[in-house]
Amino acid sequence: SQQGEEDPQALSIQEGENATMNCSYKTSINNLQWYRQNSGRGLVHLILIRSNEREKHSGRLRVTLDTSKKSSSLLITASRAADTASYFCDYSGGSNYKLTFGKGTLLTVNP
Amino acid sequence: DAMVIQNPRYQVTQFGKPVTLSCSQTLNHNVMYWYQQKSSQAPKLLFHYYDKDFNNEADTPDNFQSRRPNTSFCFLDIRSPGLGDAAMYLCATTRQGGTDTQYFGPGTRLTVL
């Protein structure tokens, strides 16, 4: 798969605020996935959006995809302290077994 | 119930002393991966198995080896650990790869003295 780049690298907000992070990529994709990693733990899959989708929701998460700009955004609404984590994006082709992550966005939600 | 299990969670070894990290899965997935993640960096894929087929990344050092004796288990062997190999090692699985979700274990934190 090709690498996605997340932006910003770090984000600090207050509990209850919304957090938006972005991912840009370089070539055409079949889908894009977002993962979360709590400090010192493994990654957890959050959401997958396919190239023919523009927006997808899962609970307090909203993901958008703009294939013309080769970018995706992850919005976390009404953030909680437990949302404090690093967030990574990756995109891969249907026959590619690999994920390759960008450096991620470190989100800190202050109580 | 834990689906991807890594043992031990913390491993301390001495410079140059071989070490083996273990990963097991209860998902019966075909594909198993090993990633290395250094502090404040993204996970970096070392290699993966599709069933018994081993796929090494081009930039994975020869110091790192892997074994998959059966569907459930996969091992990471570091033959002569250096100080630069201190990192979190993450195991992950997918059913078929590609667009399938990857399920990660909690990781093994390796310290090299």
JSON list of C-alpha atoms in Angstrom, two decimals:
[
{"chain": "A", "resi": 1, "resn": "SER", "atom": "CA", "xyz": [0.00, 0.00, 0.00]},
{"chain": "A", "resi": 2, "resn": "GLN", "atom": "CA", "xyz": [1.04, 3.65, -0.27]},
{"chain": "A", "resi": 3, "resn": "GLN", "atom": "CA", "xyz": [1.74, 5.82, 2.70]},
{"chain": "A", "resi": 4, "resn": "GLY", "atom": "CA", "xyz": [-0.75, 8.37, 3.98]},
{"chain": "A", "resi": 5, "resn": "GLU", "atom": "CA", "xyz": [0.40, 11.50, 5.74]},
{"chain": "A", "resi": 6, "resn": "GLU", "atom": "CA", "xyz": [-1.55, 12.82, 8.71]},
{"chain": "A", "resi": 7, "resn": "ASP", "atom": "CA", "xyz": [-1.93, 16.44, 9.66]},
{"chain": "A", "resi": 8, "resn": "PRO", "atom": "CA", "xyz": [-1.54, 18.00, 12.18]},
{"chain": "A", "resi": 9, "resn": "GLN", "atom": "CA", "xyz": [1.14, 15.99, 13.94]},
{"chain": "A", "resi": 10, "resn": "ALA", "atom": "CA", "xyz": [-0.24, 17.01, 17.33]},
{"chain": "A", "resi": 11, "resn": "LEU", "atom": "CA", "xyz": [-3.57, 18.42, 18.45]},
{"chain": "A", "resi": 12, "resn": "SER", "atom": "CA", "xyz": [-4.62, 19.47, 21.95]},
{"chain": "A", "resi": 13, "resn": "ILE", "atom": "CA", "xyz": [-8.23, 20.30, 22.76]},
{"chain": "A", "resi": 14, "resn": "GLN", "atom": "CA", "xyz": [-10.61, 20.51, 25.71]},
{"chain": "A", "resi": 15, "resn": "GLU", "atom": "CA", "xyz": [-13.11, 17.81, 26.51]},
{"chain": "A", "resi": 16, "resn": "GLY", "atom": "CA", "xyz": [-16.36, 18.38, 24.65]},
{"chain": "A", "resi": 17, "resn": "GLU", "atom": "CA", "xyz": [-14.73, 20.08, 21.68]},
{"chain": "A", "resi": 18, "resn": "ASN", "atom": "CA", "xyz": [-14.50, 18.54, 18.23]},
{"chain": "A", "resi": 19, "resn": "ALA", "atom": "CA", "xyz": [-11.22, 17.26, 16.84]},
{"chain": "A", "resi": 20, "resn": "THR", "atom": "CA", "xyz": [-10.40, 17.18, 13.14]},
{"chain": "A", "resi": 21, "resn": "MET", "atom": "CA", "xyz": [-7.38, 15.51, 11.64]},
{"chain": "A", "resi": 22, "resn": "ASN", "atom": "CA", "xyz": [-6.48, 15.06, 8.01]},
{"chain": "A", "resi": 23, "resn": "CYS", "atom": "CA", "xyz": [-4.77, 12.52, 5.83]},
{"chain": "A", "resi": 24, "resn": "SER", "atom": "CA", "xyz": [-3.32, 13.11, 2.38]},
{"chain": "A", "resi": 25, "resn": "TYR", "atom": "CA", "xyz": [-2.09, 10.53, -0.07]},
{"chain": "A", "resi": 26, "resn": "LYS", "atom": "CA", "xyz": [-0.40, 10.45, -3.42]},
{"chain": "A", "resi": 27, "resn": "THR", "atom": "CA", "xyz": [-1.96, 7.91, -5.76]},
{"chain": "A", "resi": 28, "resn": "SER", "atom": "CA", "xyz": [-5.37, 6.47, -6.49]},
{"chain": "A", "resi": 29, "resn": "ILE", "atom": "CA", "xyz": [-6.92, 4.31, -3.79]},
{"chain": "A", "resi": 30, "resn": "ASN", "atom": "CA", "xyz": [-9.57, 1.66, -3.38]},
{"chain": "A", "resi": 31, "resn": "ASN", "atom": "CA", "xyz": [-10.27, 2.53, 0.23]},
{"chain": "A", "resi": 32, "resn": "LEU", "atom": "CA", "xyz": [-8.83, 4.36, 3.21]},
{"chain": "A", "resi": 33, "resn": "GLN", "atom": "CA", "xyz": [-8.77, 3.23, 6.82]},
{"chain": "A", "resi": 34, "resn": "TRP", "atom": "CA", "xyz": [-8.28, 5.03, 10.11]},
{"chain": "A", "resi": 35, "resn": "TYR", "atom": "CA", "xyz": [-6.73, 3.41, 13.16]},
{"chain": "A", "resi": 36, "resn": "ARG", "atom": "CA", "xyz": [-6.31, 4.57, 16.76]},
{"chain": "A", "resi": 37, "resn": "GLN", "atom": "CA", "xyz": [-3.44, 3.72, 19.09]},
{"chain": "A", "resi": 38, "resn": "ASN", "atom": "CA", "xyz": [-3.60, 4.38, 22.79]},
{"chain": "A", "resi": 39, "resn": "SER", "atom": "CA", "xyz": [-0.23, 4.94, 24.44]},
{"chain": "A", "resi": 40, "resn": "GLY", "atom": "CA", "xyz": [1.78, 1.75, 24.71]},
{"chain": "A", "resi": 41, "resn": "ARG", "atom": "CA", "xyz": [-0.90, -0.41, 23.08]},
{"chain": "A", "resi": 42, "resn": "GLY", "atom": "CA", "xyz": [-1.69, -1.96, 19.72]},
{"chain": "A", "resi": 43, "resn": "LEU", "atom": "CA", "xyz": [-3.71, -0.28, 17.01]},
{"chain": "A", "resi": 44, "resn": "VAL", "atom": "CA", "xyz": [-7.48, -0.48, 16.82]},
{"chain": "A", "resi": 45, "resn": "HIS", "atom": "CA", "xyz": [-9.37, -0.21, 13.56]},
{"chain": "A", "resi": 46, "resn": "LEU", "atom": "CA", "xyz": [-11.87, 2.67, 13.58]},
{"chain": "A", "resi": 47, "resn": "ILE", "atom": "CA", "xyz": [-13.44, 2.98, 10.18]},
{"chain": "A", "resi": 48, "resn": "LEU", "atom": "CA", "xyz": [-12.97, 2.17, 6.50]},
{"chain": "A", "resi": 49, "resn": "ILE", "atom": "CA", "xyz": [-14.20, 4.38, 3.69]},
{"chain": "A", "resi": 50, "resn": "ARG", "atom": "CA", "xyz": [-14.25, 3.19, 0.11]},
{"chain": "A", "resi": 51, "resn": "SER", "atom": "CA", "xyz": [-13.22, 5.29, -2.85]},
{"chain": "A", "resi": 52, "resn": "ASN", "atom": "CA", "xyz": [-16.81, 5.60, -4.08]},
{"chain": "A", "resi": 53, "resn": "GLU", "atom": "CA", "xyz": [-17.98, 6.95, -0.72]},
{"chain": "A", "resi": 54, "resn": "ARG", "atom": "CA", "xyz": [-17.76, 10.60, 0.30]},
{"chain": "A", "resi": 55, "resn": "GLU", "atom": "CA", "xyz": [-18.71, 10.40, 3.95]},
{"chain": "A", "resi": 56, "resn": "LYS", "atom": "CA", "xyz": [-19.13, 7.75, 6.57]},
{"chain": "A", "resi": 57, "resn": "HIS", "atom": "CA", "xyz": [-20.26, 7.83, 10.20]},
{"chain": "A", "resi": 58, "resn": "SER", "atom": "CA", "xyz": [-19.62, 5.59, 13.16]},
{"chain": "A", "resi": 59, "resn": "GLY", "atom": "CA", "xyz": [-20.85, 6.85, 16.51]},
{"chain": "A", "resi": 60, "resn": "ARG", "atom": "CA", "xyz": [-19.01, 10.10, 17.23]},
{"chain": "A", "resi": 61, "resn": "LEU", "atom": "CA", "xyz": [-16.70, 9.58, 14.26]},
{"chain": "A", "resi": 62, "resn": "ARG", "atom": "CA", "xyz": [-17.22, 11.11, 10.86]},
{"chain": "A", "resi": 63, "resn": "VAL", "atom": "CA", "xyz": [-14.87, 10.40, 8.00]},
{"chain": "A", "resi": 64, "resn": "THR", "atom": "CA", "xyz": [-14.88, 12.22, 4.69]},
{"chain": "A", "resi": 65, "resn": "LEU", "atom": "CA", "xyz": [-13.02, 11.37, 1.53]},
{"chain": "A", "resi": 66, "resn": "ASP", "atom": "CA", "xyz": [-12.21, 13.70, -1.34]},
{"chain": "A", "resi": 67, "resn": "THR", "atom": "CA", "xyz": [-10.57, 11.67, -4.08]},
{"chain": "A", "resi": 68, "resn": "SER", "atom": "CA", "xyz": [-10.07, 14.75, -6.27]},
{"chain": "A", "resi": 69, "resn": "LYS", "atom": "CA", "xyz": [-7.89, 16.28, -3.55]},
{"chain": "A", "resi": 70, "resn": "LYS", "atom": "CA", "xyz": [-6.50, 12.94, -2.45]},
{"chain": "A", "resi": 71, "resn": "SER", "atom": "CA", "xyz": [-7.38, 13.66, 1.14]},
{"chain": "A", "resi": 72, "resn": "SER", "atom": "CA", "xyz": [-9.50, 12.36, 3.99]},
{"chain": "A", "resi": 73, "resn": "SER", "atom": "CA", "xyz": [-10.51, 13.85, 7.29]},
{"chain": "A", "resi": 74, "resn": "LEU", "atom": "CA", "xyz": [-11.49, 12.26, 10.57]},
{"chain": "A", "resi": 75, "resn": "LEU", "atom": "CA", "xyz": [-13.79, 14.25, 12.83]},
{"chain": "A", "resi": 76, "resn": "ILE", "atom": "CA", "xyz": [-14.35, 13.24, 16.43]},
{"chain": "A", "resi": 77, "resn": "THR", "atom": "CA", "xyz": [-17.30, 15.08, 17.91]},
{"chain": "A", "resi": 78, "resn": "ALA", "atom": "CA", "xyz": [-17.83, 15.84, 21.61]},
{"chain": "A", "resi": 79, "resn": "SER", "atom": "CA", "xyz": [-14.39, 14.57, 22.47]},
{"chain": "A", "resi": 80, "resn": "ARG", "atom": "CA", "xyz": [-13.63, 12.77, 25.72]},
{"chain": "A", "resi": 81, "resn": "ALA", "atom": "CA", "xyz": [-10.43, 12.31, 27.68]},
{"chain": "A", "resi": 82, "resn": "ALA", "atom": "CA", "xyz": [-10.50, 8.66, 26.60]},
{"chain": "A", "resi": 83, "resn": "ASP", "atom": "CA", "xyz": [-10.09, 9.78, 22.97]},
{"chain": "A", "resi": 84, "resn": "THR", "atom": "CA", "xyz": [-6.51, 10.77, 23.80]},
{"chain": "A", "resi": 85, "resn": "ALA", "atom": "CA", "xyz": [-4.46, 8.64, 21.42]},
{"chain": "A", "resi": 86, "resn": "SER", "atom": "CA", "xyz": [-2.51, 8.66, 18.17]},
{"chain": "A", "resi": 87, "resn": "TYR", "atom": "CA", "xyz": [-4.55, 8.39, 14.99]},
{"chain": "A", "resi": 88, "resn": "PHE", "atom": "CA", "xyz": [-3.14, 6.84, 11.82]},
{"chain": "A", "resi": 89, "resn": "CYS", "atom": "CA", "xyz": [-4.46, 6.57, 8.31]},
{"chain": "A", "resi": 90, "resn": "ASP", "atom": "CA", "xyz": [-3.59, 4.04, 5.64]},
{"chain": "A", "resi": 91, "resn": "TYR", "atom": "CA", "xyz": [-4.89, 3.26, 2.20]},
{"chain": "A", "resi": 92, "resn": "SER", "atom": "CA", "xyz": [-4.40, 0.08, 0.27]},
{"chain": "A", "resi": 93, "resn": "GLY", "atom": "CA", "xyz": [-5.36, -1.69, -2.92]},
{"chain": "A", "resi": 94, "resn": "GLY", "atom": "CA", "xyz": [-7.68, -4.69, -2.95]},
{"chain": "A", "resi": 95, "resn": "SER", "atom": "CA", "xyz": [-4.93, -7.20, -3.60]},
{"chain": "A", "resi": 96, "resn": "ASN", "atom": "CA", "xyz": [-2.32, -5.66, -1.36]},
{"chain": "A", "resi": 97, "resn": "TYR", "atom": "CA", "xyz": [-1.85, -7.35, 1.98]},
{"chain": "A", "resi": 98, "resn": "LYS", "atom": "CA", "xyz": [0.12, -4.55, 3.54]},
{"chain": "A", "resi": 99, "resn": "LEU", "atom": "CA", "xyz": [-0.63, -1.47, 5.56]},
{"chain": "A", "resi": 100, "resn": "THR", "atom": "CA", "xyz": [1.86, 1.33, 5.76]},
{"chain": "A", "resi": 101, "resn": "PHE", "atom": "CA", "xyz": [1.19, 4.13, 8.21]},
{"chain": "A", "resi": 102, "resn": "GLY", "atom": "CA", "xyz": [2.11, 7.78, 8.30]},
{"chain": "A", "resi": 103, "resn": "LYS", "atom": "CA", "xyz": [3.48, 9.34, 11.47]},
{"chain": "A", "resi": 104, "resn": "GLY", "atom": "CA", "xyz": [0.01, 9.89, 12.83]},
{"chain": "A", "resi": 105, "resn": "THR", "atom": "CA", "xyz": [-1.73, 12.66, 14.71]},
{"chain": "A", "resi": 106, "resn": "LEU", "atom": "CA", "xyz": [-1.31, 12.71, 18.47]},
{"chain": "A", "resi": 107, "resn": "LEU", "atom": "CA", "xyz": [-4.59, 13.92, 19.95]},
{"chain": "A", "resi": 108, "resn": "THR", "atom": "CA", "xyz": [-4.69, 15.08, 23.56]},
{"chain": "A", "resi": 109, "resn": "VAL", "atom": "CA", "xyz": [-8.09, 15.75, 25.09]},
{"chain": "A", "resi": 110, "resn": "ASN", "atom": "CA", "xyz": [-7.80, 17.70, 28.32]},
{"chain": "A", "resi": 111, "resn": "PRO", "atom": "CA", "xyz": [-10.46, 17.13, 30.99]},
{"chain": "B", "resi": 1, "resn": "ASP", "atom": "CA", "xyz": [-11.74, -12.54, 24.83]},
{"chain": "B", "resi": 2, "resn": "ALA", "atom": "CA", "xyz": [-8.36, -11.59, 23.48]},
{"chain": "B", "resi": 3, "resn": "MET", "atom": "CA", "xyz": [-8.06, -12.41, 19.78]},
{"chain": "B", "resi": 4, "resn": "VAL", "atom": "CA", "xyz": [-4.41, -11.55, 19.14]},
{"chain": "B", "resi": 5, "resn": "ILE", "atom": "CA", "xyz": [-2.13, -12.36, 22.04]},
{"chain": "B", "resi": 6, "resn": "GLN", "atom": "CA", "xyz": [1.47, -11.34, 22.39]},
{"chain": "B", "resi": 7, "resn": "ASN", "atom": "CA", "xyz": [3.93, -12.73, 24.90]},
{"chain": "B", "resi": 8, "resn": "PRO", "atom": "CA", "xyz": [5.67, -11.44, 26.79]},
{"chain": "B", "resi": 9, "resn": "ARG", "atom": "CA", "xyz": [4.31, -7.91, 27.10]},
{"chain": "B", "resi": 10, "resn": "TYR", "atom": "CA", "xyz": [7.71, -6.67, 28.24]},
{"chain": "B", "resi": 11, "resn": "GLN", "atom": "CA", "xyz": [11.03, -8.24, 27.31]},
{"chain": "B", "resi": 12, "resn": "VAL", "atom": "CA", "xyz": [14.47, -7.21, 28.49]},
{"chain": "B", "resi": 13, "resn": "THR", "atom": "CA", "xyz": [17.51, -8.65, 26.78]},
{"chain": "B", "resi": 14, "resn": "GLN", "atom": "CA", "xyz": [21.21, -7.96, 26.63]},
{"chain": "B", "resi": 15, "resn": "PHE", "atom": "CA", "xyz": [23.07, -6.59, 23.67]},
{"chain": "B", "resi": 16, "resn": "GLY", "atom": "CA", "xyz": [23.72, -9.48, 21.28]},
{"chain": "B", "resi": 17, "resn": "LYS", "atom": "CA", "xyz": [21.61, -12.04, 23.16]},
{"chain": "B", "resi": 18, "resn": "PRO", "atom": "CA", "xyz": [19.00, -13.69, 20.92]},
{"chain": "B", "resi": 19, "resn": "VAL", "atom": "CA", "xyz": [15.38, -13.10, 21.80]},
{"chain": "B", "resi": 20, "resn": "THR", "atom": "CA", "xyz": [12.08, -14.53, 20.57]},
{"chain": "B", "resi": 21, "resn": "LEU", "atom": "CA", "xyz": [8.75, -12.77, 20.69]},
{"chain": "B", "resi": 22, "resn": "SER", "atom": "CA", "xyz": [5.53, -14.71, 20.39]},
{"chain": "B", "resi": 23, "resn": "CYS", "atom": "CA", "xyz": [2.17, -13.98, 18.79]},
{"chain": "B", "resi": 24, "resn": "SER", "atom": "CA", "xyz": [-0.91, -16.17, 18.72]},
{"chain": "B", "resi": 25, "resn": "GLN", "atom": "CA", "xyz": [-4.37, -15.61, 17.30]},
{"chain": "B", "resi": 26, "resn": "THR", "atom": "CA", "xyz": [-7.77, -17.22, 17.84]},
{"chain": "B", "resi": 27, "resn": "LEU", "atom": "CA", "xyz": [-9.31, -15.78, 14.67]},
{"chain": "B", "resi": 28, "resn": "ASN", "atom": "CA", "xyz": [-8.06, -18.42, 12.23]},
{"chain": "B", "resi": 29, "resn": "HIS", "atom": "CA", "xyz": [-6.83, -15.64, 9.97]},
{"chain": "B", "resi": 30, "resn": "ASN", "atom": "CA", "xyz": [-4.65, -16.37, 6.98]},
{"chain": "B", "resi": 31, "resn": "VAL", "atom": "CA", "xyz": [-2.34, -13.40, 7.24]},
{"chain": "B", "resi": 32, "resn": "MET", "atom": "CA", "xyz": [-0.06, -12.49, 10.15]},
{"chain": "B", "resi": 33, "resn": "TYR", "atom": "CA", "xyz": [2.15, -9.43, 10.34]},
{"chain": "B", "resi": 34, "resn": "TRP", "atom": "CA", "xyz": [5.03, -8.15, 12.45]},
{"chain": "B", "resi": 35, "resn": "TYR", "atom": "CA", "xyz": [5.58, -4.43, 12.86]},
{"chain": "B", "resi": 36, "resn": "GLN", "atom": "CA", "xyz": [8.31, -2.50, 14.65]},
{"chain": "B", "resi": 37, "resn": "GLN", "atom": "CA", "xyz": [7.35, 0.79, 16.26]},
{"chain": "B", "resi": 38, "resn": "LYS", "atom": "CA", "xyz": [9.89, 3.12, 17.81]},
{"chain": "B", "resi": 39, "resn": "SER", "atom": "CA", "xyz": [8.97, 5.94, 20.14]},
{"chain": "B", "resi": 40, "resn": "SER", "atom": "CA", "xyz": [6.76, 8.60, 18.54]},
{"chain": "B", "resi": 41, "resn": "GLN", "atom": "CA", "xyz": [6.99, 6.93, 15.14]},
{"chain": "B", "resi": 42, "resn": "ALA", "atom": "CA", "xyz": [4.59, 5.04, 12.93]},
{"chain": "B", "resi": 43, "resn": "PRO", "atom": "CA", "xyz": [4.55, 1.25, 12.98]},
{"chain": "B", "resi": 44, "resn": "LYS", "atom": "CA", "xyz": [6.90, -0.11, 10.32]},
{"chain": "B", "resi": 45, "resn": "LEU", "atom": "CA", "xyz": [6.11, -3.41, 8.64]},
{"chain": "B", "resi": 46, "resn": "LEU", "atom": "CA", "xyz": [8.91, -5.97, 8.98]},
{"chain": "B", "resi": 47, "resn": "PHE", "atom": "CA", "xyz": [7.32, -8.98, 7.24]},
{"chain": "B", "resi": 48, "resn": "HIS", "atom": "CA", "xyz": [4.11, -10.92, 6.89]},
{"chain": "B", "resi": 49, "resn": "TYR", "atom": "CA", "xyz": [2.93, -14.44, 6.27]},
{"chain": "B", "resi": 50, "resn": "TYR", "atom": "CA", "xyz": [0.06, -15.39, 4.00]},
{"chain": "B", "resi": 51, "resn": "ASP", "atom": "CA", "xyz": [-0.54, -18.89, 5.29]},
{"chain": "B", "resi": 52, "resn": "LYS", "atom": "CA", "xyz": [2.95, -20.38, 5.03]},
{"chain": "B", "resi": 53, "resn": "ASP", "atom": "CA", "xyz": [4.20, -17.95, 2.42]},
{"chain": "B", "resi": 54, "resn": "PHE", "atom": "CA", "xyz": [6.74, -15.59, 3.96]},
{"chain": "B", "resi": 55, "resn": "ASN", "atom": "CA", "xyz": [7.07, -12.03, 2.65]},
{"chain": "B", "resi": 56, "resn": "ASN", "atom": "CA", "xyz": [9.99, -9.97, 3.83]},
{"chain": "B", "resi": 57, "resn": "GLU", "atom": "CA", "xyz": [10.09, -6.19, 3.43]},
{"chain": "B", "resi": 58, "resn": "ALA", "atom": "CA", "xyz": [13.10, -5.07, 1.43]},
{"chain": "B", "resi": 59, "resn": "ASP", "atom": "CA", "xyz": [14.53, -2.94, 4.23]},
{"chain": "B", "resi": 60, "resn": "THR", "atom": "CA", "xyz": [14.05, -5.41, 7.07]},
{"chain": "B", "resi": 61, "resn": "PRO", "atom": "CA", "xyz": [17.47, -6.22, 8.53]},
{"chain": "B", "resi": 62, "resn": "ASP", "atom": "CA", "xyz": [18.76, -9.80, 8.32]},
{"chain": "B", "resi": 63, "resn": "ASN", "atom": "CA", "xyz": [18.93, -9.75, 12.09]},
{"chain": "B", "resi": 64, "resn": "PHE", "atom": "CA", "xyz": [15.17, -10.25, 12.12]},
{"chain": "B", "resi": 65, "resn": "GLN", "atom": "CA", "xyz": [13.67, -13.63, 11.30]},
{"chain": "B", "resi": 66, "resn": "SER", "atom": "CA", "xyz": [10.22, -15.08, 11.61]},
{"chain": "B", "resi": 67, "resn": "ARG", "atom": "CA", "xyz": [8.58, -18.49, 11.91]},
{"chain": "B", "resi": 68, "resn": "ARG", "atom": "CA", "xyz": [5.01, -19.57, 11.54]},
{"chain": "B", "resi": 69, "resn": "PRO", "atom": "CA", "xyz": [4.70, -23.23, 12.58]},
{"chain": "B", "resi": 70, "resn": "ASN", "atom": "CA", "xyz": [0.90, -23.25, 12.24]},
{"chain": "B", "resi": 71, "resn": "THR", "atom": "CA", "xyz": [-2.06, -20.96, 11.56]},
{"chain": "B", "resi": 72, "resn": "SER", "atom": "CA", "xyz": [-2.30, -19.77, 15.15]},
{"chain": "B", "resi": 73, "resn": "PHE", "atom": "CA", "xyz": [1.28, -18.91, 16.02]},
{"chain": "B", "resi": 74, "resn": "CYS", "atom": "CA", "xyz": [3.93, -16.64, 14.63]},
{"chain": "B", "resi": 75, "resn": "PHE", "atom": "CA", "xyz": [7.32, -15.86, 16.16]},
{"chain": "B", "resi": 76, "resn": "LEU", "atom": "CA", "xyz": [9.74, -13.00, 15.74]},
{"chain": "B", "resi": 77, "resn": "ASP", "atom": "CA", "xyz": [13.39, -13.92, 16.32]},
{"chain": "B", "resi": 78, "resn": "ILE", "atom": "CA", "xyz": [16.00, -11.23, 16.76]},
{"chain": "B", "resi": 79, "resn": "ARG", "atom": "CA", "xyz": [19.32, -12.99, 16.40]},
{"chain": "B", "resi": 80, "resn": "SER", "atom": "CA", "xyz": [21.67, -10.37, 17.82]},
{"chain": "B", "resi": 81, "resn": "PRO", "atom": "CA", "xyz": [19.74, -7.45, 19.27]},
{"chain": "B", "resi": 82, "resn": "GLY", "atom": "CA", "xyz": [21.39, -4.07, 19.15]},
{"chain": "B", "resi": 83, "resn": "LEU", "atom": "CA", "xyz": [20.49, -0.95, 21.08]},
{"chain": "B", "resi": 84, "resn": "GLY", "atom": "CA", "xyz": [18.68, 0.33, 18.00]},
{"chain": "B", "resi": 85, "resn": "ASP", "atom": "CA", "xyz": [16.30, -2.63, 18.10]},
{"chain": "B", "resi": 86, "resn": "ALA", "atom": "CA", "xyz": [14.67, -1.42, 21.30]},
{"chain": "B", "resi": 87, "resn": "ALA", "atom": "CA", "xyz": [11.08, -0.77, 20.30]},
{"chain": "B", "resi": 88, "resn": "MET", "atom": "CA", "xyz": [7.49, -1.91, 20.55]},
{"chain": "B", "resi": 89, "resn": "TYR", "atom": "CA", "xyz": [6.82, -4.96, 18.38]},
{"chain": "B", "resi": 90, "resn": "LEU", "atom": "CA", "xyz": [3.28, -5.34, 17.16]},
{"chain": "B", "resi": 91, "resn": "CYS", "atom": "CA", "xyz": [1.66, -8.43, 15.72]},
{"chain": "B", "resi": 92, "resn": "ALA", "atom": "CA", "xyz": [-1.46, -8.17, 13.58]},
{"chain": "B", "resi": 93, "resn": "THR", "atom": "CA", "xyz": [-3.71, -10.48, 11.59]},
{"chain": "B", "resi": 94, "resn": "THR", "atom": "CA", "xyz": [-6.22, -10.25, 8.77]},
{"chain": "B", "resi": 95, "resn": "ARG", "atom": "CA", "xyz": [-8.52, -12.83, 7.29]},
{"chain": "B", "resi": 96, "resn": "GLN", "atom": "CA", "xyz": [-7.39, -12.46, 3.68]},
{"chain": "B", "resi": 97, "resn": "GLY", "atom": "CA", "xyz": [-5.42, -9.21, 3.61]},
{"chain": "B", "resi": 98, "resn": "GLY", "atom": "CA", "xyz": [-6.16, -6.38, 1.25]},
{"chain": "B", "resi": 99, "resn": "THR", "atom": "CA", "xyz": [-9.12, -4.37, 2.47]},
{"chain": "B", "resi": 100, "resn": "ASP", "atom": "CA", "xyz": [-9.70, -6.59, 5.48]},
{"chain": "B", "resi": 101, "resn": "THR", "atom": "CA", "xyz": [-9.41, -4.99, 8.88]},
{"chain": "B", "resi": 102, "resn": "GLN", "atom": "CA", "xyz": [-6.16, -5.71, 10.69]},
{"chain": "B", "resi": 103, "resn": "TYR", "atom": "CA", "xyz": [-6.47, -6.87, 14.27]},
{"chain": "B", "resi": 104, "resn": "PHE", "atom": "CA", "xyz": [-3.53, -5.93, 16.43]},
{"chain": "B", "resi": 105, "resn": "GLY", "atom": "CA", "xyz": [-2.14, -7.47, 19.57]},
{"chain": "B", "resi": 106, "resn": "PRO", "atom": "CA", "xyz": [-1.17, -5.30, 22.54]},
{"chain": "B", "resi": 107, "resn": "GLY", "atom": "CA", "xyz": [2.50, -5.37, 21.60]},
{"chain": "B", "resi": 108, "resn": "THR", "atom": "CA", "xyz": [5.75, -6.45, 23.23]},
{"chain": "B", "resi": 109, "resn": "ARG", "atom": "CA", "xyz": [8.01, -3.72, 24.55]},
{"chain": "B", "resi": 110, "resn": "LEU", "atom": "CA", "xyz": [11.63, -4.78, 23.97]},
{"chain": "B", "resi": 111, "resn": "THR", "atom": "CA", "xyz": [14.43, -3.22, 25.98]},
{"chain": "B", "resi": 112, "resn": "VAL", "atom": "CA", "xyz": [18.06, -3.90, 25.05]},
{"chain": "B", "resi": 113, "resn": "LEU", "atom": "CA", "xyz": [20.66, -3.33, 27.75]}
]
